[in-house]
CSV table of C-alpha atoms and ligand atoms in Angstrom, one decimal:
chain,number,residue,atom,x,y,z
G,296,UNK,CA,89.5,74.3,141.6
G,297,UNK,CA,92.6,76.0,140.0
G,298,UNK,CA,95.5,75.1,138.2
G,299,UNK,CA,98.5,75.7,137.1
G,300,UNK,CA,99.7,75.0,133.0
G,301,UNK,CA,103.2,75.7,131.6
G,302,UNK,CA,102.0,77.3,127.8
G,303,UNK,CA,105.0,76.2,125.8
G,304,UNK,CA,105.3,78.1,122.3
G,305,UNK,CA,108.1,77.8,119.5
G,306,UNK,CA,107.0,79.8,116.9
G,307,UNK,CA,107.4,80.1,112.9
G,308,UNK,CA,110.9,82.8,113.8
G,309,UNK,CA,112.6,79.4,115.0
G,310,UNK,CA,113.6,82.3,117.7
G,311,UNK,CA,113.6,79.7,121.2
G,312,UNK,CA,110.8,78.9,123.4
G,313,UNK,CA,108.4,80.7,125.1
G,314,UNK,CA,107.0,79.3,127.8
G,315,UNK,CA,104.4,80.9,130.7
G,316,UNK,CA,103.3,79.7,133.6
G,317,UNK,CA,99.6,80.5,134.1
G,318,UNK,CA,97.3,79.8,137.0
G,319,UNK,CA,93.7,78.8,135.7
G,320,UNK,CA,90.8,78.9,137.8
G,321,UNK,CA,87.1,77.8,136.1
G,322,UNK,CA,83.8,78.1,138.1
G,323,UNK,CA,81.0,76.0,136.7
G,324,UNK,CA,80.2,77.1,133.2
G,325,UNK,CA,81.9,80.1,133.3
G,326,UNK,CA,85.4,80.8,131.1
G,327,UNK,CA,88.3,80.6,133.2
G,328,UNK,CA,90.1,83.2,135.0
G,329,UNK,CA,93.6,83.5,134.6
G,330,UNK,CA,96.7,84.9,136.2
G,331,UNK,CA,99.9,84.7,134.6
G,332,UNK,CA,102.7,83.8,137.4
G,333,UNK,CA,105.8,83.7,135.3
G,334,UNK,CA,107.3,83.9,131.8
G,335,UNK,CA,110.6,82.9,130.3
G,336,UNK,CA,112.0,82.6,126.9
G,337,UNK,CA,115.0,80.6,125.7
G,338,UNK,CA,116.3,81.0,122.5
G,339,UNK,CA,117.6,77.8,120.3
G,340,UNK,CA,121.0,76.7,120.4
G,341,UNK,CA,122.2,77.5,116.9
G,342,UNK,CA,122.6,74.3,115.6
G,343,UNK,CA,118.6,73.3,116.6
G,344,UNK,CA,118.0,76.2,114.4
G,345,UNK,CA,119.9,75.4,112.0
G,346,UNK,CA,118.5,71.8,111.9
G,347,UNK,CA,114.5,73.0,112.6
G,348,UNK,CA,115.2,75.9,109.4
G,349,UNK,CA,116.7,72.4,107.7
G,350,UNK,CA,113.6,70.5,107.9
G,351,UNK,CA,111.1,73.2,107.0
G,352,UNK,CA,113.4,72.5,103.2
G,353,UNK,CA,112.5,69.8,101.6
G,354,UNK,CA,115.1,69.7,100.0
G,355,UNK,CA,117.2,69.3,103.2
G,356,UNK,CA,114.6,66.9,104.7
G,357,UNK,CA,115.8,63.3,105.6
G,358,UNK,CA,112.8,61.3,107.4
G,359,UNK,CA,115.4,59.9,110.0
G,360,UNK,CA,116.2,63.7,110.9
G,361,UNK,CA,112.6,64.4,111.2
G,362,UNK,CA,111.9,61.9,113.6
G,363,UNK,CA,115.0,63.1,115.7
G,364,UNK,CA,114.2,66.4,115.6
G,365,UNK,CA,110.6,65.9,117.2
G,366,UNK,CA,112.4,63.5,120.2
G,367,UNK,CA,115.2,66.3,120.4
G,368,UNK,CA,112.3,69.5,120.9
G,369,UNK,CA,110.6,67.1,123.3
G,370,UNK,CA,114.0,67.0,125.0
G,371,UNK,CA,114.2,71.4,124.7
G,372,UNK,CA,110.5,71.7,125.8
G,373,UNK,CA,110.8,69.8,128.9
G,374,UNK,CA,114.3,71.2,130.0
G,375,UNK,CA,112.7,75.0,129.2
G,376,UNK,CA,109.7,74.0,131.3
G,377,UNK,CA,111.6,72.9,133.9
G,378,UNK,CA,114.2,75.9,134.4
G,379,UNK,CA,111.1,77.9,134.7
G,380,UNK,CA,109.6,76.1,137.1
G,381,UNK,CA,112.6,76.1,139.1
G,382,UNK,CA,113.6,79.4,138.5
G,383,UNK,CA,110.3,81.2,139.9
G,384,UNK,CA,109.1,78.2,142.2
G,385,UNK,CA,106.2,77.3,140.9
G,386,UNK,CA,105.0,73.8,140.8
G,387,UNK,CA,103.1,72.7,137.2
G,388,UNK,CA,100.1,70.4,137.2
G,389,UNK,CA,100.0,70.4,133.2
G,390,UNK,CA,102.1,71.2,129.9
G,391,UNK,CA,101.0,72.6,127.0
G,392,UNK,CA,102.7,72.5,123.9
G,393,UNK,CA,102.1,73.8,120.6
G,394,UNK,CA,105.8,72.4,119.1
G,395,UNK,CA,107.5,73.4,116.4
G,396,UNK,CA,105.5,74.0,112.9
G,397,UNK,CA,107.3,71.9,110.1
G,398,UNK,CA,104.7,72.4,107.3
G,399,UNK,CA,100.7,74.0,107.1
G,400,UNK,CA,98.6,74.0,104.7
G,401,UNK,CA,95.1,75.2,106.1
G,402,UNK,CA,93.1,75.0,102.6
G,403,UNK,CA,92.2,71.7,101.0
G,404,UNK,CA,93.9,70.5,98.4
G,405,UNK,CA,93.5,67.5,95.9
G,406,UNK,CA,96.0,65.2,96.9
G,407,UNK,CA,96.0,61.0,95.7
G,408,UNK,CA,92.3,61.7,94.3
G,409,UNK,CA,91.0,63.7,97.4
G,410,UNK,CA,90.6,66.9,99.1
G,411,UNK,CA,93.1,67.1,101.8
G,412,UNK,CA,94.4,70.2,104.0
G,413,UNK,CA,97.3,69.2,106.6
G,414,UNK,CA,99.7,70.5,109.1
G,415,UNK,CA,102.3,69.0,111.0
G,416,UNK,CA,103.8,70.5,114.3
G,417,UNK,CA,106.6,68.5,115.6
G,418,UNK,CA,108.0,68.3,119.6
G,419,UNK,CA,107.5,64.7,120.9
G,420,UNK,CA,104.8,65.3,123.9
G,421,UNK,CA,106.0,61.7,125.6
G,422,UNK,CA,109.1,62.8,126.4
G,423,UNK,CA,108.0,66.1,127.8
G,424,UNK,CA,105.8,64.0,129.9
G,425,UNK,CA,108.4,61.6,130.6
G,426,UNK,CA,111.1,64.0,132.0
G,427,UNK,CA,108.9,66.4,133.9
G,428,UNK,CA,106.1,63.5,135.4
G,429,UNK,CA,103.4,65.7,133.9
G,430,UNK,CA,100.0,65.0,131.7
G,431,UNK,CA,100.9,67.2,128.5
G,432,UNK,CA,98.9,68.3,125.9
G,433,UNK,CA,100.3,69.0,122.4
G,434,UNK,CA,99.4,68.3,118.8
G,435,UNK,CA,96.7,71.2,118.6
G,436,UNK,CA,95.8,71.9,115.1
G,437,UNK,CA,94.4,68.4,113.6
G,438,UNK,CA,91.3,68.6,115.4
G,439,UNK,CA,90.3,71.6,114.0
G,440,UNK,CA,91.2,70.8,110.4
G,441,UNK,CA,89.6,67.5,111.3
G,442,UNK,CA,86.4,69.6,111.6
G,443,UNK,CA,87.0,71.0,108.6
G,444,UNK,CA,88.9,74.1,110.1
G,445,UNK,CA,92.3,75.7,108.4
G,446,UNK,CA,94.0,74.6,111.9
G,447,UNK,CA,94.7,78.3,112.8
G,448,UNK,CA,94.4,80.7,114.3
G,449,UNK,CA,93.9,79.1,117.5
G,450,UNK,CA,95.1,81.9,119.6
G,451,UNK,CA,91.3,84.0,119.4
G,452,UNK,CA,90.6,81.8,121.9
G,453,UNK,CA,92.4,83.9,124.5
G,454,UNK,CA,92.0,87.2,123.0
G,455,UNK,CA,88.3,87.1,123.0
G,456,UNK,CA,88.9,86.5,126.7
G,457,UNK,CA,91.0,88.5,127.2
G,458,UNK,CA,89.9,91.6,124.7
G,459,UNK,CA,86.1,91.8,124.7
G,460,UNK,CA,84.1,94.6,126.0
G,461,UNK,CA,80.9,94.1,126.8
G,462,UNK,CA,80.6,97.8,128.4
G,463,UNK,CA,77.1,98.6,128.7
G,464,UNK,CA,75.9,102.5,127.0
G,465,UNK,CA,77.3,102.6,124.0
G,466,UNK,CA,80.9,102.9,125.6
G,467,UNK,CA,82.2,99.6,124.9
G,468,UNK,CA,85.1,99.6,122.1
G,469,UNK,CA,86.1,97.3,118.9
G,470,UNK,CA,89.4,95.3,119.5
G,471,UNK,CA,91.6,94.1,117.2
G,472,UNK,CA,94.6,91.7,118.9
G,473,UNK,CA,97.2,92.0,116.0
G,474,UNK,CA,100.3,89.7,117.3
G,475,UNK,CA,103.1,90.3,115.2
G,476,UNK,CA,105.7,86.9,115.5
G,477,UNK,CA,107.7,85.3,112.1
G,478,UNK,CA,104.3,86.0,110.3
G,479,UNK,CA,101.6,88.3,111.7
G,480,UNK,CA,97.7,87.6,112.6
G,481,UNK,CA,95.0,89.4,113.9
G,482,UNK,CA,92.1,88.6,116.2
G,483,UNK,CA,89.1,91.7,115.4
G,484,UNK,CA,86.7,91.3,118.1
G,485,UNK,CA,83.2,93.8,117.6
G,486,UNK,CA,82.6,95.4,121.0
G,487,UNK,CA,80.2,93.4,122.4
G,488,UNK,CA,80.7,90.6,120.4
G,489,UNK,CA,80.1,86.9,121.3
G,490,UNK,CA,82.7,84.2,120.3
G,491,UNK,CA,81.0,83.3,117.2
G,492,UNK,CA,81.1,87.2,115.6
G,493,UNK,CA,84.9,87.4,116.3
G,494,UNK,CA,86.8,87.4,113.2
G,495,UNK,CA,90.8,86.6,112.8
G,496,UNK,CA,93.4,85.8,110.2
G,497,UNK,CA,96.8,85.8,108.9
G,498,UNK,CA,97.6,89.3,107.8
G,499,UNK,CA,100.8,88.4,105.8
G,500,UNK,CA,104.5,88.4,106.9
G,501,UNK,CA,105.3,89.4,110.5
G,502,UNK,CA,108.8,89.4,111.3
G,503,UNK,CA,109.8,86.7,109.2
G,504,UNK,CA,111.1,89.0,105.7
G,505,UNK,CA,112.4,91.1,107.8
G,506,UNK,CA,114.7,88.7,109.5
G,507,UNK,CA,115.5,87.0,106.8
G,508,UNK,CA,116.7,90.2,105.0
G,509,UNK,CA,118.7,91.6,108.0
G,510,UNK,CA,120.4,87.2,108.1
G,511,UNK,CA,121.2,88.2,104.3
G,512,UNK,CA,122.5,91.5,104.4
G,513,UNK,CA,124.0,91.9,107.2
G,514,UNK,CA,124.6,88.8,108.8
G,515,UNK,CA,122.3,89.4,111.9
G,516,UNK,CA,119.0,87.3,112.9
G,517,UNK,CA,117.0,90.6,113.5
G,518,UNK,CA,116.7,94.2,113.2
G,519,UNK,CA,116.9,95.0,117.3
G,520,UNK,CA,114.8,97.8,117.7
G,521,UNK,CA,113.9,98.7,114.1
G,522,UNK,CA,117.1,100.5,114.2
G,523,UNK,CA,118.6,99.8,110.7
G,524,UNK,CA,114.9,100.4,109.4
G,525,UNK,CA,114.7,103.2,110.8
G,526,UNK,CA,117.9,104.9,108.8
G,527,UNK,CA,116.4,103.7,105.4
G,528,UNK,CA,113.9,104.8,103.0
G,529,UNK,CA,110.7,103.1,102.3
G,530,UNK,CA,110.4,101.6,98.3
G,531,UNK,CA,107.0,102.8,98.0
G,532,UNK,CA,106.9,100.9,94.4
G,533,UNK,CA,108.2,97.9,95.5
G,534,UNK,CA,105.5,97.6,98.6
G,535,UNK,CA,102.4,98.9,95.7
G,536,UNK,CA,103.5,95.7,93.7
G,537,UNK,CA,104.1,93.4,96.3
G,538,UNK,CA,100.8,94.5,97.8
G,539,UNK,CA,99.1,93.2,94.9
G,540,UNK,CA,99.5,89.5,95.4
G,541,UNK,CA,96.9,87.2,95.6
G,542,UNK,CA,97.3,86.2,99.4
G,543,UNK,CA,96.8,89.8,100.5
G,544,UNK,CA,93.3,90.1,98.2
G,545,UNK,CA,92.4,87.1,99.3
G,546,UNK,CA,89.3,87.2,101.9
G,547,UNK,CA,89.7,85.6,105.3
G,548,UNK,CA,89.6,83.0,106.7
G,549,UNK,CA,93.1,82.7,105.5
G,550,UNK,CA,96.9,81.8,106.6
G,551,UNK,CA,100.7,81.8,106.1
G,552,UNK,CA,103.6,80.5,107.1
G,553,UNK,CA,106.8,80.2,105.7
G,554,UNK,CA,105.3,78.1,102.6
G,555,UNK,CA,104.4,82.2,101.6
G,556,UNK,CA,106.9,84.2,102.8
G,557,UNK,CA,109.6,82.0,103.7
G,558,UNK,CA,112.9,81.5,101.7
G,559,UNK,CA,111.8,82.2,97.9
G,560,UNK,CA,109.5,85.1,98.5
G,561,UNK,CA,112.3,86.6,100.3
G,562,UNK,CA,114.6,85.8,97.2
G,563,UNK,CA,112.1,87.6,95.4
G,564,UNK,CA,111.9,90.6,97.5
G,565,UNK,CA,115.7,90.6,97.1
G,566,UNK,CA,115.6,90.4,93.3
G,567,UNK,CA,112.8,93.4,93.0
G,568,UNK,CA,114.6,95.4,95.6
G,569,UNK,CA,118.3,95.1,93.5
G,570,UNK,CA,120.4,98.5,93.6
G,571,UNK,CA,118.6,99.7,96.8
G,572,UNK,CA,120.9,100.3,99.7
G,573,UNK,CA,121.0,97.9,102.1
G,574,UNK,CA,119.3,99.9,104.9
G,575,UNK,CA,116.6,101.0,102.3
G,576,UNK,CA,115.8,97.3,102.2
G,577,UNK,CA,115.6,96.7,105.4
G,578,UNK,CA,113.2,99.9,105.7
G,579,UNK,CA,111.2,98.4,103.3
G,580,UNK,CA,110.7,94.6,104.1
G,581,UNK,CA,109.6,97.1,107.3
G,582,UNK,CA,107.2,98.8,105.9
G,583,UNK,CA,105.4,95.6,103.7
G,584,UNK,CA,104.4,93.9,107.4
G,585,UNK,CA,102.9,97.5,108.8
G,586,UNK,CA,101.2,98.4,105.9
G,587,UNK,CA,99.8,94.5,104.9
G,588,UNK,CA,98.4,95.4,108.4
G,589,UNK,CA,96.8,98.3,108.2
G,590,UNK,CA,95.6,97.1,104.3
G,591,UNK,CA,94.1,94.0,105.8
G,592,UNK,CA,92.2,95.9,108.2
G,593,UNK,CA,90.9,98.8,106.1
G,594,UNK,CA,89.6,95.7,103.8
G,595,UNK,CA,87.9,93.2,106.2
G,596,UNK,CA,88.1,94.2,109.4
G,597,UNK,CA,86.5,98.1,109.4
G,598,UNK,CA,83.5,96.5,107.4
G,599,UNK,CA,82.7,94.4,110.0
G,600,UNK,CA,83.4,97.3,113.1
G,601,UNK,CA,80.6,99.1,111.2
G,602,UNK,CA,79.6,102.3,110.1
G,603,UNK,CA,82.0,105.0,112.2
G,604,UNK,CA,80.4,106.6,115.3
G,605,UNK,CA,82.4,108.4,117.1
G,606,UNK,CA,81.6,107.2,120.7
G,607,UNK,CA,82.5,103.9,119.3
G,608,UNK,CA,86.5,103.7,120.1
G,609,UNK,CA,88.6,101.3,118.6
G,610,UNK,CA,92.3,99.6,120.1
G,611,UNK,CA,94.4,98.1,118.1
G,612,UNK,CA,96.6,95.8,121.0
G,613,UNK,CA,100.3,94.7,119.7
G,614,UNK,CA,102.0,91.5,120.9
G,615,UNK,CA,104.6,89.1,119.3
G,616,UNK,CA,108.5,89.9,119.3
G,617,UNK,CA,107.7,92.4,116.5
G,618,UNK,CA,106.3,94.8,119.4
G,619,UNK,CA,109.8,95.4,120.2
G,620,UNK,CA,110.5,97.2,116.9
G,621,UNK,CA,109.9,100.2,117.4
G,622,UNK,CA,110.5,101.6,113.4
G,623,UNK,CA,107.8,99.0,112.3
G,624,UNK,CA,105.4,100.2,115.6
G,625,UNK,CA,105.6,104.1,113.9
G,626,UNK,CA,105.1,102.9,111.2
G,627,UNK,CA,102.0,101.0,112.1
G,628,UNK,CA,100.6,103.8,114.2
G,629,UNK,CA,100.8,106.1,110.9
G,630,UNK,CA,98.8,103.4,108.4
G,631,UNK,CA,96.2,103.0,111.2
G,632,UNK,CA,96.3,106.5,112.6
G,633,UNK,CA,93.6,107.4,109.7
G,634,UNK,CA,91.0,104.8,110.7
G,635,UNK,CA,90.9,106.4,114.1
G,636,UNK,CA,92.5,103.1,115.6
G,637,UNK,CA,94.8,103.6,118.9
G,638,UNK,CA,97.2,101.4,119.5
G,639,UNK,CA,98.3,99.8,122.7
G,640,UNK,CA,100.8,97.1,123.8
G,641,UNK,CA,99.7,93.6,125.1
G,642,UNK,CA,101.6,94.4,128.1
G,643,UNK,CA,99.1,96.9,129.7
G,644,UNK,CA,96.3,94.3,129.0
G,645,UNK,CA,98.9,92.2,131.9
G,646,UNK,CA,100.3,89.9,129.1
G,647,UNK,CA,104.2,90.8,128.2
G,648,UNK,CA,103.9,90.9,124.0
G,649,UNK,CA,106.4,88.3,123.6
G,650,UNK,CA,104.3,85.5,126.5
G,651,UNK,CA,101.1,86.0,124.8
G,652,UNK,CA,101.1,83.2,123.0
G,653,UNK,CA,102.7,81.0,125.1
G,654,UNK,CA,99.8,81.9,127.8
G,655,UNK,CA,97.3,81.3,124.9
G,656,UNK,CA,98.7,77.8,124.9
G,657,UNK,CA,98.6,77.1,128.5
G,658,UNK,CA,95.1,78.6,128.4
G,659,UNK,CA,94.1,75.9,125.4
G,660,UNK,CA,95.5,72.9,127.4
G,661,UNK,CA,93.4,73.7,130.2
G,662,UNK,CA,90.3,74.0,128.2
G,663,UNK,CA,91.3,69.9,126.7
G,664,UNK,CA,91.9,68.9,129.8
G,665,UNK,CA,88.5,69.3,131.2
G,666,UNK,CA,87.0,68.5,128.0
G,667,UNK,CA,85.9,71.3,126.7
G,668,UNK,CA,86.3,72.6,122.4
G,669,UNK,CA,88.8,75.7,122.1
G,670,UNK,CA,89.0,76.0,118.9
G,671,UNK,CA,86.7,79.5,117.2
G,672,UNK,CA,84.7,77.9,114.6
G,673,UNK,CA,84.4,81.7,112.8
G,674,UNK,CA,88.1,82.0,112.9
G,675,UNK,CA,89.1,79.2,111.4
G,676,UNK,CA,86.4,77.8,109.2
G,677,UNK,CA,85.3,74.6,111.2
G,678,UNK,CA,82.5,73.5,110.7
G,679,UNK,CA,81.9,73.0,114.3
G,680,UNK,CA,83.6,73.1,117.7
G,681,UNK,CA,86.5,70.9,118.6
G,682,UNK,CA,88.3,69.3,121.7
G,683,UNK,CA,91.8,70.5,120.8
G,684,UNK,CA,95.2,68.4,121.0
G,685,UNK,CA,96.3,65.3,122.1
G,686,UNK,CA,97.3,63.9,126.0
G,687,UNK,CA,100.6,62.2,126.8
G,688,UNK,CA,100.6,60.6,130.6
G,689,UNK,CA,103.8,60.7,132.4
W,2124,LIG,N1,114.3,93.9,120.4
W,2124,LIG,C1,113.8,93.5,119.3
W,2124,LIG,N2,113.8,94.4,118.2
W,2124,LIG,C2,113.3,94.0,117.0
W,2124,LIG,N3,112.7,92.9,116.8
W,2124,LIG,C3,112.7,92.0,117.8
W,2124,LIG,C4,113.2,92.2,119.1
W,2124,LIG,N4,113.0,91.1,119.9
W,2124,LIG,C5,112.3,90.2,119.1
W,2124,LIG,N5,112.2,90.7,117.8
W,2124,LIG,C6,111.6,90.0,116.7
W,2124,LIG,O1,110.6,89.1,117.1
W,2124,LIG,C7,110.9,87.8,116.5
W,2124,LIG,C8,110.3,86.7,117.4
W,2124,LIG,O2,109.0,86.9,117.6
W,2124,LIG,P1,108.0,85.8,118.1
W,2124,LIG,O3,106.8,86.5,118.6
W,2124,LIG,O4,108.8,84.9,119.1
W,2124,LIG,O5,107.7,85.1,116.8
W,2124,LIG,P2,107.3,83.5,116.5
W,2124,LIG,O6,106.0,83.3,117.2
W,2124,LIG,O7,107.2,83.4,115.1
W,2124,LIG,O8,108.5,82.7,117.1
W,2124,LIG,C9,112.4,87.8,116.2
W,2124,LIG,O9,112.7,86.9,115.2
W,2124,LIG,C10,112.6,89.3,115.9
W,2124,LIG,O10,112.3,89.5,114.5
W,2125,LIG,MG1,109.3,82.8,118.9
């Protein structure tokens, strides 16, 4: 029996909404096979950002405003769902939705006398069910840090589908999935690894210093195309200190969000980057995501991969709106160039870079819907498999 789930993402960029229409097909036991029918994105009206930015500061905050916001993304989800549907004719038999991340914090912390981690997406699946008369699935995370899990990544799921290679003679390769949205995380998955020996983490700041230095400088939300990067000069002090921190040392598990690099780290990099010219900034905020990257690879990931044998071949497979900038891509191939890593696009593996994770999501809700634990225990830290999300019934 196949069918067909709308993935709806809204990631940490506060970009829009991604959402993919994927058909799913599982035989018995076996994982599901997938074919991805349609994808559309729809960026946020700029006063939703503005209010969604808002709420991320608590400073900002106000509790009413919080609860409108998650009635007014159910509102977004379900109208972006439903253009796509309509646009490419497809009829949906489920939703899901990973809403809008407000706050995460993966790693316990004492909190009123106990250990607590905690994470809090926002996007009201009711409504969504409401206005489309669909079963949605939403609310992802909890049940993994419920299990004792950081609550992310949860996207390994779909790159071990769709990335292992299980190649028989020696031929098959190592993979590492390294999507690149407001922050950027990687999936490493061992050629012919099961589920258990994938490994994957949060290497550090995708796109979001670099957007929030192009918003500051130059009054723009991104750098389209890397192209003021690409006419500055790289700070090669400023990335050795910054490059120091503890997050980037630290071992994985681990994640980010903009608790890390969000709105003071950024004043920071500002502050250490004072008399640079603007462009050289921009070039630089550049540079910290590719080489974090490739630093977070040489430290955890080729350990793992193994002692180098040359018939073992390793791809490196970009997705995430940071594909499209094509200064930080050169600059990634040249950090990884040395550890005889290729690198590829999502988009010949058949998933556009910017619908991967939206596709992931679809991918997850069919998993709950028939009952079955999504989350990778080795990924995240759980202590054990979990059924992820929550339903909503029209
Ligand atoms: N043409 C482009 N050139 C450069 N950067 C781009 C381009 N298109 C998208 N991006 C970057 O991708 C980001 C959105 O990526 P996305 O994968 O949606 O992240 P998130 O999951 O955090 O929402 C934008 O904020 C921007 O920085
Ligand atoms: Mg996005």
């Amino acid at each position: 029996m196949s069918m067909i789930v709308a993935g709806v993402m809204s990631g940490t960029s506060a970009d829009g909404i991604n959402v993919a229409l994927v058909r799913l097909a599982a035989r018995g036991r076996e994982r599901p096979r997938h074919a991805l029918l349609a994808h559309d994105k729809y960026p946020f009206p700029a006063p939703a950002r503005r209010l969604i930015l808002e709420m991320m500061n608590a400073e900002l905050a106000r509790v009413a405003d919080l609860a409108r916001l998650n009635f007014l993304l159910g509102e977004l989800y379900a109208e972006a769902v439903a253009r796509t549907a309509r646009n490419h004719r497809v009829k949906i038999d489920l939703v899901g939705c990973h809403g809008q991340t407000l706050y995460h914090q993966g790693v316990a912390e004492r909190f009123l006398g106990r250990k607590l981690a905690a994470t809090w997406q926002t996007g009201e699946g009711a409504v969504i069910a409401a206005r489309l008369g669909l079963p949605v699935v939403s609310d992802f995370r909890p049940a993994d840090i419920a299990a004792g899990g950081k609550g992310a990544p949860l996207v390994p799921f779909l790159d071990y589908l769709l990335y292992r290679d299980h190649s028989a003679g020696g031929n098959a390769l190592n993979r590492i999935a390294q999507n690149i949205g407001g922050i950027a995380n990687l999936t490493a998955i061992p050629a012919g690894a099961s589920l258990g020996q994938v490994l994957a983490f949060d290497t550090g700041p995708g796109n979001m210093v670099m957007d929030a230095v192009m918003e500051e400088l130059f009054g723009r939300r991104y750098d389209r195309d890397g192209k003021v990067a690409a006419s500055g000069r790289v700070l090669d002090e400023v990335i050795a200190r910054l490059l120091g921190a503890r997050f980037f040392r630290q071992k994985p598990p681990r994640t980010a969000g903009r608790e890390e690099f969000g709105r003071e780290y950024v004043g920071r990099f500002l502050r250490i980057c004072h008399g640079a010219s603007k462009a050289d900034v921009v070039a630089t905020a550049t540079a910290l995501t590719a080489r974090s990257i490739a630093d977070a690879v040489r430290r955890f990931v080729m350990p793992r991969f193994g002692p180098r044998r040359p018939q073992t071949g390793c791809q490196m497979i970009v997705s995430g709106g940071g594909a499209k900038n094509s200064t930080l891509l050169a600059m990634l191939h040249k950090e990884i160039a040395p550890f005889g890593i290729e690198l590829h696009f999502s988009d010949e593996f058949g998933v556009p870079a910017e619908a991967k994770e939206a596709v992931a999501f679809a991918l997850l809700a069919h998993e709950t819907w028939h009952r079955r634990p999504s989350n990778v225990p080795s990924a995240t830290g759980a202590k054990r498999a979990a059924i992820l999300g929550k339903i909503s019934y029209a």
